[in-house]
Amino acid sequence: MQSGFGLLESGMVSRKHEINILVKNIADVLFGGLAFWMFGYAFSFGKSHGTNPFIGFGDFFVDADGPNMGLTFSKFFFQASFSTTATTIVSGSMAERVKLESYCLFSFMNTIIFCLPAHWLWAENGWLKNLGAIDEAGACTVHLVGGVTGLTATIMLKPRSGRFEEGEDKSCNDMGSPTTALLGLFMLWWGWLALNCGSTFGVTDGKWKVAARAAVMTINASVGGGTTAILLSYFTKARKVDVKLLIRGILGSLVSISGLCGWARPWEAILVGAVGSLIACYGVSLLERVRIDDPVGSVSIHMFPAIWAMVAAGIFLEPDASAKRPGGLVQTGSAYTLGVELLATVVVSVWCALMATVILFFIDKTIGLRVSYQEEVLGADIVEHSIGGYSKARRGAVSQE
């Protein structure tokens, strides 16, 4: 998934920032993985004394042996991928104008934002889970968390220089490498299958059946979303297939099915994916209308479809008495599950917005969040990685020139 996100984002931004985007995706794994090992897993899934419906406790600096070793390490490994993915989503919203050292600190601290929603929805005693909220593969805990945090970050960073200004150079919003972005899409597409199928946490006791169902629903959703994006582009772009619309449509559909991938019917998956595709494609226009600069489209791809994913779970979820799952509006005629899904969406969104504001404000007031105008013009590849001979030691001199 990290490879896919890295290629996708580096292809979506301008060429002078593409190396920096890939390095930031490495930072997500390094610093985000370190934080999840130190305290993230503990706050999400710890079961020691002090654990409650709102936060976990125990298993700090994860280690295990004996009969629980396999379960603990496999769960840590899988959940660490979710945690770092939630941070990677944000990197697209911060692209082209955030300092690398500031982003590294953020990728470490952002684990805190992921932990509590993961506990609320996925831990055995999580309060939202006990209310009946369903999030099969991270629609809320990963994509909504990343999307809302990304929205907060891009608002605090403000638009890229020249964006939304009179006489704006439209080329600043062009893709640096469509080929790279499409390769990233392919990697994410198949990586999504691993996450959605792996969310069953096993193949025994009939779990393989749910995993197989999740695979089909994931593919069907992307088929519905991709087809919708192509048709939308064909009829609105003078019979051309817009690469950005295609990417956003497919990814938006994958996000949309993540909430109930193991509990939907094939036709429902296609419908959910098609609606998610439209939401992702038109979400970009909505953000631009209110002058919010999201370089990669992370908010429109992840936040908006994630909200739809939670709504879709409340509508289409199949009931299961053995699992104490009440079912959605279509199956039962009851709006209870839909109400709980909406509650989870609102609570998690508020939590992410507040915590992201606090963390980013702290970073901005300590080491600074945004690069200078001159460095933004030069590009992060030159400024942060000395590609072309620029030295960060010259920052002060460049700022004065």
Tab-separated table of C-alpha atoms in Angstrom:
chain	number	residue	atom	x	y	z
A	1	MET	CA	0.000	0.000	0.000
A	2	GLN	CA	2.816	2.426	0.852
A	3	SER	CA	4.442	1.771	-2.523
A	4	GLY	CA	1.134	2.410	-4.256
A	5	PHE	CA	0.454	5.615	-2.368
A	6	GLY	CA	4.009	6.790	-2.986
A	7	LEU	CA	3.802	6.261	-6.746
A	8	LEU	CA	0.294	7.687	-6.964
A	9	GLU	CA	1.138	10.851	-5.045
A	10	SER	CA	4.501	11.417	-6.751
A	11	GLY	CA	2.780	11.135	-10.120
A	12	MET	CA	0.021	13.555	-9.137
A	13	VAL	CA	2.291	16.388	-7.925
A	14	SER	CA	4.641	18.503	-10.032
A	15	ARG	CA	7.985	16.965	-10.990
A	16	LYS	CA	9.993	19.158	-8.624
A	17	HIS	CA	8.298	17.463	-5.647
A	18	GLU	CA	8.090	13.816	-6.727
A	19	ILE	CA	11.158	12.515	-4.851
A	20	ASN	CA	10.064	14.307	-1.694
A	21	ILE	CA	6.663	12.599	-1.808
A	22	LEU	CA	8.319	9.180	-1.952
A	23	VAL	CA	10.604	10.056	0.957
A	24	LYS	CA	7.598	11.159	3.012
A	25	ASN	CA	5.982	7.785	2.397
A	26	ILE	CA	9.127	6.169	3.746
A	27	ALA	CA	8.876	8.463	6.776
A	28	ASP	CA	5.326	7.242	7.357
A	29	VAL	CA	6.557	3.680	7.761
A	30	LEU	CA	9.614	4.614	9.826
A	31	PHE	CA	8.198	7.125	12.286
A	32	GLY	CA	4.607	5.923	12.176
A	33	GLY	CA	5.728	2.330	12.626
A	34	LEU	CA	7.942	3.309	15.568
A	35	ALA	CA	5.086	5.170	17.249
A	36	PHE	CA	2.662	2.291	16.718
A	37	TRP	CA	5.146	-0.141	18.263
A	38	MET	CA	5.835	2.157	21.223
A	39	PHE	CA	2.299	3.168	22.165
A	40	GLY	CA	-0.094	2.945	19.215
A	41	TYR	CA	-0.913	-0.738	19.575
A	42	ALA	CA	-1.284	-0.312	23.333
A	43	PHE	CA	-3.835	2.494	23.063
A	44	SER	CA	-5.697	0.689	20.275
A	45	PHE	CA	-5.795	-2.932	21.415
A	46	GLY	CA	-4.175	-3.156	24.853
A	47	LYS	CA	-6.031	-5.359	27.340
A	48	SER	CA	-4.209	-4.679	30.604
A	49	HIS	CA	-5.634	-3.067	33.722
A	50	GLY	CA	-6.864	0.417	32.897
A	51	THR	CA	-8.359	-0.510	29.524
A	52	ASN	CA	-11.859	0.889	29.061
A	53	PRO	CA	-14.350	1.430	26.208
A	54	PHE	CA	-12.567	4.653	25.214
A	55	ILE	CA	-8.874	3.709	25.243
A	56	GLY	CA	-6.738	0.604	25.489
A	57	PHE	CA	-3.813	0.084	27.835
A	58	GLY	CA	-1.015	-2.466	27.865
A	59	ASP	CA	1.382	-4.006	25.327
A	60	PHE	CA	3.546	-0.896	25.131
A	61	PHE	CA	6.729	-1.576	23.118
A	62	VAL	CA	5.039	-4.659	21.683
A	63	ASP	CA	6.660	-7.989	22.506
A	64	ALA	CA	5.242	-11.453	23.027
A	65	ASP	CA	6.170	-15.094	23.490
A	66	GLY	CA	4.435	-18.342	24.313
A	67	PRO	CA	1.009	-19.261	22.945
A	68	ASN	CA	-0.014	-15.640	22.247
A	69	MET	CA	3.075	-14.746	20.217
A	70	GLY	CA	1.639	-15.514	16.779
A	71	LEU	CA	-1.657	-13.731	17.367
A	72	THR	CA	-0.032	-10.661	18.920
A	73	PHE	CA	2.628	-10.188	16.257
A	74	SER	CA	0.307	-10.869	13.325
A	75	LYS	CA	-2.264	-8.416	14.662
A	76	PHE	CA	0.407	-5.797	15.322
A	77	PHE	CA	1.835	-6.168	11.814
A	78	PHE	CA	-1.565	-5.911	10.143
A	79	GLN	CA	-2.804	-2.993	12.229
A	80	ALA	CA	0.475	-1.109	11.774
A	81	SER	CA	-0.259	-1.074	8.047
A	82	PHE	CA	-3.617	0.572	8.758
A	83	SER	CA	-2.034	3.138	11.072
A	84	THR	CA	0.654	4.184	8.592
A	85	THR	CA	-1.891	4.287	5.765
A	86	ALA	CA	-3.975	6.806	7.717
A	87	THR	CA	-0.901	9.044	7.855
A	88	THR	CA	0.054	8.524	4.213
A	89	ILE	CA	-3.347	9.862	3.174
A	90	VAL	CA	-2.478	13.159	4.857
A	91	SER	CA	0.819	13.524	2.983
A	92	GLY	CA	-1.077	14.132	-0.256
A	93	SER	CA	-2.969	17.045	1.269
A	94	MET	CA	0.245	18.602	2.608
A	95	ALA	CA	2.208	18.103	-0.614
A	96	GLU	CA	4.472	20.770	-2.147
A	97	ARG	CA	4.596	23.107	0.852
A	98	VAL	CA	5.360	21.312	4.131
A	99	LYS	CA	8.847	20.995	5.637
A	100	LEU	CA	10.191	17.452	5.625
A	101	GLU	CA	11.320	17.536	9.269
A	102	SER	CA	7.899	18.846	10.278
A	103	TYR	CA	6.217	16.053	8.374
A	104	CYS	CA	8.433	13.439	10.039
A	105	LEU	CA	7.367	14.726	13.455
A	106	PHE	CA	3.750	14.775	12.327
A	107	SER	CA	3.916	11.175	11.052
A	108	PHE	CA	5.037	10.103	14.534
A	109	MET	CA	2.398	12.109	16.399
A	110	ASN	CA	-0.439	11.297	14.002
A	111	THR	CA	-0.497	7.761	15.397
A	112	ILE	CA	-2.284	9.224	18.414
A	113	ILE	CA	-5.142	10.341	16.171
A	114	PHE	CA	-5.540	6.837	14.712
A	115	CYS	CA	-5.398	4.945	18.013
A	116	LEU	CA	-8.635	5.970	19.674
A	117	PRO	CA	-11.009	5.490	16.709
A	118	ALA	CA	-9.363	2.085	16.157
A	119	HIS	CA	-10.112	1.187	19.775
A	120	TRP	CA	-13.666	2.534	19.640
A	121	LEU	CA	-14.582	0.531	16.534
A	122	TRP	CA	-12.314	-2.525	16.535
A	123	ALA	CA	-11.386	-3.396	20.128
A	124	GLU	CA	-13.552	-5.976	21.878
A	125	ASN	CA	-14.783	-3.436	24.419
A	126	GLY	CA	-14.823	-0.350	22.165
A	127	TRP	CA	-17.837	1.808	22.927
A	128	LEU	CA	-18.864	2.329	19.297
A	129	LYS	CA	-18.462	-1.373	18.550
A	130	ASN	CA	-20.651	-2.233	21.525
A	131	LEU	CA	-23.304	0.140	20.204
A	132	GLY	CA	-23.310	-1.849	16.963
A	133	ALA	CA	-21.142	0.311	14.695
A	134	ILE	CA	-19.568	-1.610	11.805
A	135	ASP	CA	-16.326	-0.774	10.024
A	136	GLU	CA	-15.114	-3.921	8.346
A	137	ALA	CA	-11.879	-2.707	6.742
A	138	GLY	CA	-11.122	0.854	7.789
A	139	ALA	CA	-13.607	3.136	6.045
A	140	CYS	CA	-13.918	5.158	9.240
A	141	THR	CA	-10.800	4.255	11.218
A	142	VAL	CA	-8.393	4.718	8.292
A	143	HIS	CA	-9.922	6.688	5.429
A	144	LEU	CA	-12.121	9.059	7.412
A	145	VAL	CA	-9.310	9.589	9.923
A	146	GLY	CA	-6.819	10.320	7.140
A	147	GLY	CA	-9.263	12.418	5.143
A	148	VAL	CA	-10.395	14.666	7.996
A	149	THR	CA	-6.822	15.067	9.228
A	150	GLY	CA	-5.743	15.898	5.675
A	151	LEU	CA	-8.515	18.478	5.351
A	152	THR	CA	-7.430	20.091	8.614
A	153	ALA	CA	-3.793	20.078	7.491
A	154	THR	CA	-4.400	21.652	4.093
A	155	ILE	CA	-6.587	24.362	5.651
A	156	MET	CA	-3.888	25.199	8.209
A	157	LEU	CA	-1.113	25.151	5.592
A	158	LYS	CA	-3.187	27.331	3.240
A	159	PRO	CA	-3.072	26.958	-0.565
A	160	ARG	CA	0.111	26.614	-2.560
A	161	SER	CA	1.592	29.909	-3.713
A	162	GLY	CA	-0.351	31.267	-6.676
A	163	ARG	CA	-3.269	28.861	-6.219
A	164	PHE	CA	-6.710	30.514	-6.437
A	165	GLU	CA	-5.086	33.870	-7.232
A	166	GLU	CA	-5.904	36.083	-10.200
A	167	GLY	CA	-3.879	35.018	-13.218
A	168	GLU	CA	-3.207	31.592	-11.702
A	169	ASP	CA	-0.944	29.358	-13.758
A	170	LYS	CA	-3.163	26.331	-14.422
A	171	SER	CA	-0.108	24.184	-15.103
A	172	CYS	CA	0.642	24.102	-11.361
A	173	ASN	CA	-2.243	21.664	-11.031
A	174	ASP	CA	-1.074	19.364	-13.846
A	175	MET	CA	0.088	15.828	-13.101
A	176	GLY	CA	3.854	15.441	-13.050
A	177	SER	CA	3.766	11.852	-14.310
A	178	PRO	CA	0.432	10.226	-15.213
A	179	THR	CA	2.243	6.936	-15.874
A	180	THR	CA	3.638	6.837	-12.344
A	181	ALA	CA	0.256	7.737	-10.869
A	182	LEU	CA	-1.470	4.943	-12.803
A	183	LEU	CA	1.142	2.421	-11.667
A	184	GLY	CA	0.418	3.540	-8.117
A	185	LEU	CA	-3.286	3.015	-8.753
A	186	PHE	CA	-2.672	-0.585	-9.853
A	187	MET	CA	-0.619	-1.306	-6.726
A	188	LEU	CA	-3.260	0.217	-4.464
A	189	TRP	CA	-6.046	-1.612	-6.279
A	190	TRP	CA	-4.579	-5.012	-5.488
A	191	GLY	CA	-3.245	-3.951	-2.108
A	192	TRP	CA	-6.828	-3.085	-1.172
A	193	LEU	CA	-7.748	-6.737	-1.676
A	194	ALA	CA	-5.170	-7.741	0.932
A	195	LEU	CA	-6.491	-5.240	3.469
A	196	ASN	CA	-10.166	-5.995	2.906
A	197	CYS	CA	-9.727	-9.765	2.832
A	198	GLY	CA	-7.210	-9.699	5.665
A	199	SER	CA	-9.676	-7.868	7.888
A	200	THR	CA	-11.373	-11.229	8.527
A	201	PHE	CA	-8.236	-12.147	10.539
A	202	GLY	CA	-8.121	-15.779	9.485
A	203	VAL	CA	-9.236	-18.520	7.118
A	204	THR	CA	-10.485	-21.059	9.668
A	205	ASP	CA	-13.978	-21.471	11.138
A	206	GLY	CA	-15.573	-20.226	7.952
A	207	LYS	CA	-13.614	-16.973	7.854
A	208	TRP	CA	-12.261	-17.861	4.417
A	209	LYS	CA	-15.795	-17.566	3.093
A	210	VAL	CA	-16.071	-14.003	4.372
A	211	ALA	CA	-12.617	-13.220	2.951
A	212	ALA	CA	-13.654	-14.569	-0.459
A	213	ARG	CA	-16.824	-12.507	-0.319
A	214	ALA	CA	-14.829	-9.418	0.630
A	215	ALA	CA	-12.595	-9.951	-2.413
A	216	VAL	CA	-15.547	-10.124	-4.797
A	217	MET	CA	-17.271	-7.111	-3.244
A	218	THR	CA	-14.027	-5.114	-3.460
A	219	ILE	CA	-13.602	-5.934	-7.145
A	220	ASN	CA	-17.269	-5.289	-7.899
A	221	ALA	CA	-17.171	-1.915	-6.182
A	222	SER	CA	-14.115	-0.874	-8.188
A	223	VAL	CA	-15.800	-2.081	-11.385
A	224	GLY	CA	-18.826	0.070	-10.608
A	225	GLY	CA	-16.671	3.031	-9.640
A	226	GLY	CA	-14.252	2.808	-12.546
A	227	THR	CA	-17.013	2.421	-15.116
A	228	THR	CA	-18.842	5.392	-13.637
A	229	ALA	CA	-15.677	7.518	-13.772
A	230	ILE	CA	-15.057	6.641	-17.425
A	231	LEU	CA	-18.644	7.474	-18.391
A	232	LEU	CA	-18.517	10.715	-16.417
A	233	SER	CA	-15.284	11.717	-18.123
A	234	TYR	CA	-16.553	10.701	-21.564
A	235	PHE	CA	-19.653	12.872	-21.328
A	236	THR	CA	-18.096	15.853	-19.521
A	237	LYS	CA	-14.598	15.948	-21.069
A	238	ALA	CA	-15.424	15.905	-24.795
A	239	ARG	CA	-15.279	12.121	-25.154
A	240	LYS	CA	-11.913	11.840	-23.423
A	241	VAL	CA	-10.935	9.693	-20.454
A	242	ASP	CA	-9.482	12.036	-17.854
A	243	VAL	CA	-6.744	10.232	-15.905
A	244	LYS	CA	-7.405	12.129	-12.686
A	245	LEU	CA	-11.111	11.332	-12.787
A	246	LEU	CA	-10.375	7.672	-13.465
A	247	ILE	CA	-7.957	7.425	-10.539
A	248	ARG	CA	-10.269	9.246	-8.154
A	249	GLY	CA	-13.276	7.242	-9.261
A	250	ILE	CA	-11.655	3.854	-8.712
A	251	LEU	CA	-10.062	4.794	-5.389
A	252	GLY	CA	-13.253	6.457	-4.180
A	253	SER	CA	-15.168	3.255	-4.914
A	254	LEU	CA	-12.612	1.162	-3.021
A	255	VAL	CA	-12.937	3.419	0.012
A	256	SER	CA	-16.729	3.233	-0.225
A	257	ILE	CA	-16.906	-0.558	0.041
A	258	SER	CA	-14.370	-0.799	2.876
A	259	GLY	CA	-17.046	-0.401	5.536
A	260	LEU	CA	-19.041	-3.529	4.625
A	261	CYS	CA	-16.926	-5.470	2.127
A	262	GLY	CA	-17.633	-8.780	3.878
A	263	TRP	CA	-21.358	-8.243	4.311
A	264	ALA	CA	-22.683	-6.817	1.022
A	265	ARG	CA	-24.236	-8.415	-2.048
A	266	PRO	CA	-22.561	-8.138	-5.489
A	267	TRP	CA	-25.129	-5.706	-6.915
A	268	GLU	CA	-24.934	-3.602	-3.760
A	269	ALA	CA	-21.144	-3.401	-4.102
A	270	ILE	CA	-21.448	-2.114	-7.669
A	271	LEU	CA	-23.989	0.498	-6.565
A	272	VAL	CA	-21.926	1.556	-3.546
A	273	GLY	CA	-18.813	1.836	-5.724
A	274	ALA	CA	-20.585	3.864	-8.408
A	275	VAL	CA	-21.926	6.376	-5.885
A	276	GLY	CA	-18.528	6.575	-4.172
A	277	SER	CA	-16.906	7.285	-7.525
A	278	LEU	CA	-19.236	10.208	-8.210
A	279	ILE	CA	-18.658	11.578	-4.715
A	280	ALA	CA	-14.867	11.420	-5.138
A	281	CYS	CA	-14.949	13.048	-8.579
A	282	TYR	CA	-17.259	15.904	-7.643
A	283	GLY	CA	-15.622	16.354	-4.235
A	284	VAL	CA	-12.642	17.985	-5.933
A	285	SER	CA	-14.850	20.678	-7.478
A	286	LEU	CA	-16.492	21.311	-4.117
A	287	LEU	CA	-13.141	21.894	-2.415
A	288	GLU	CA	-11.942	24.174	-5.202
A	289	ARG	CA	-15.143	26.179	-4.954
A	290	VAL	CA	-14.380	26.974	-1.299
A	291	ARG	CA	-10.669	27.545	-2.143
A	292	ILE	CA	-9.258	24.539	-0.316
A	293	ASP	CA	-6.072	23.328	-2.008
A	294	ASP	CA	-5.732	19.542	-1.941
A	295	PRO	CA	-2.882	18.792	-4.394
A	296	VAL	CA	-3.392	15.037	-4.708
A	297	GLY	CA	-7.121	14.966	-4.007
A	298	SER	CA	-6.749	13.003	-0.773
A	299	VAL	CA	-9.758	14.609	0.887
A	300	SER	CA	-12.089	13.990	-2.040
A	301	ILE	CA	-10.825	10.408	-2.453
A	302	HIS	CA	-10.835	9.397	1.206
A	303	MET	CA	-12.983	11.644	3.401
A	304	PHE	CA	-16.104	12.067	1.272
A	305	PRO	CA	-16.350	8.412	0.145
A	306	ALA	CA	-15.609	7.279	3.724
A	307	ILE	CA	-18.686	9.150	4.925
A	308	TRP	CA	-20.702	7.448	2.187
A	309	ALA	CA	-19.156	4.091	3.189
A	310	MET	CA	-20.502	4.452	6.722
A	311	VAL	CA	-23.926	5.475	5.408
A	312	ALA	CA	-23.898	2.531	2.983
A	313	ALA	CA	-23.112	0.140	5.833
A	314	GLY	CA	-26.134	1.458	7.702
A	315	ILE	CA	-28.300	0.894	4.627
A	316	PHE	CA	-27.109	-2.420	3.149
A	317	LEU	CA	-25.542	-4.363	6.057
A	318	GLU	CA	-26.814	-7.944	6.326
A	319	PRO	CA	-28.110	-8.979	9.773
A	320	ASP	CA	-26.393	-11.813	11.622
A	321	ALA	CA	-27.936	-13.002	14.882
A	322	SER	CA	-24.941	-15.175	15.798
A	323	ALA	CA	-22.623	-12.174	15.535
A	324	LYS	CA	-25.158	-9.879	17.231
A	325	ARG	CA	-25.215	-7.695	14.129
A	326	PRO	CA	-28.629	-6.019	13.683
A	327	GLY	CA	-28.423	-5.306	9.951
A	328	GLY	CA	-29.080	-2.243	7.844
A	329	LEU	CA	-32.121	-0.339	6.701
A	330	VAL	CA	-32.783	-2.383	3.548
A	331	GLN	CA	-32.592	-5.764	5.267
A	332	THR	CA	-34.439	-4.984	8.500
A	333	GLY	CA	-36.374	-1.774	7.958
A	334	SER	CA	-34.690	-0.410	11.090
A	335	ALA	CA	-32.634	2.781	11.045
A	336	TYR	CA	-30.699	1.845	14.198
A	337	THR	CA	-27.519	0.730	12.431
A	338	LEU	CA	-27.620	3.768	10.159
A	339	GLY	CA	-27.906	6.015	13.209
A	340	VAL	CA	-24.954	4.348	14.917
A	341	GLU	CA	-22.863	4.620	11.739
A	342	LEU	CA	-23.643	8.337	11.511
A	343	LEU	CA	-22.762	8.768	15.191
A	344	ALA	CA	-19.400	7.081	14.617
A	345	THR	CA	-18.765	9.295	11.592
A	346	VAL	CA	-19.455	12.508	13.500
A	347	VAL	CA	-17.514	11.525	16.625
A	348	VAL	CA	-14.438	10.352	14.716
A	349	SER	CA	-14.493	13.442	12.474
A	350	VAL	CA	-14.611	15.816	15.439
A	351	TRP	CA	-11.848	13.904	17.226
A	352	CYS	CA	-9.566	13.990	14.179
A	353	ALA	CA	-10.169	17.671	13.433
A	354	LEU	CA	-9.470	18.731	17.021
A	355	MET	CA	-6.378	16.575	17.516
A	356	ALA	CA	-4.930	17.434	14.108
A	357	THR	CA	-5.351	21.129	14.874
A	358	VAL	CA	-3.533	20.748	18.197
A	359	ILE	CA	-0.673	18.684	16.737
A	360	LEU	CA	-0.150	20.887	13.680
A	361	PHE	CA	-0.356	24.074	15.765
A	362	PHE	CA	2.319	22.673	18.097
A	363	ILE	CA	4.593	21.789	15.173
A	364	ASP	CA	4.054	25.174	13.527
A	365	LYS	CA	4.969	27.054	16.706
A	366	THR	CA	8.087	24.981	17.386
A	367	ILE	CA	9.937	24.044	14.186
A	368	GLY	CA	7.581	25.597	11.652
A	369	LEU	CA	5.208	23.846	9.289
A	370	ARG	CA	5.526	25.466	5.885
A	371	VAL	CA	8.543	26.128	3.682
A	372	SER	CA	9.326	29.650	2.506
A	373	TYR	CA	7.996	31.014	-0.777
A	374	GLN	CA	11.432	30.771	-2.406
A	375	GLU	CA	11.831	27.126	-1.411
A	376	GLU	CA	8.342	26.304	-2.596
A	377	VAL	CA	9.210	27.743	-5.999
A	378	LEU	CA	12.485	25.810	-6.130
A	379	GLY	CA	10.743	22.573	-5.184
A	380	ALA	CA	11.167	20.096	-2.346
A	381	ASP	CA	13.414	17.780	-4.365
A	382	ILE	CA	16.053	20.506	-4.553
A	383	VAL	CA	15.489	22.006	-1.107
A	384	GLU	CA	15.062	18.873	1.009
A	385	HIS	CA	17.248	16.410	-0.907
A	386	SER	CA	19.924	18.594	-2.551
A	387	ILE	CA	19.001	17.389	-6.016
A	388	GLY	CA	20.561	20.128	-8.110
A	389	GLY	CA	23.108	21.269	-5.536
A	390	TYR	CA	20.929	23.323	-3.171
A	391	SER	CA	21.972	23.244	0.474
A	392	LYS	CA	19.525	23.615	3.362
A	393	ALA	CA	22.211	25.638	5.102
A	394	ARG	CA	21.392	28.413	2.598
A	395	ARG	CA	17.787	28.697	3.793
A	396	GLY	CA	18.394	31.970	5.557
A	397	ALA	CA	20.237	33.447	2.593
A	398	VAL	CA	17.572	32.350	0.141
A	399	SER	CA	14.840	33.856	2.303
A	400	GLN	CA	16.632	37.221	2.277
A	401	GLU	CA	17.312	37.306	-1.479
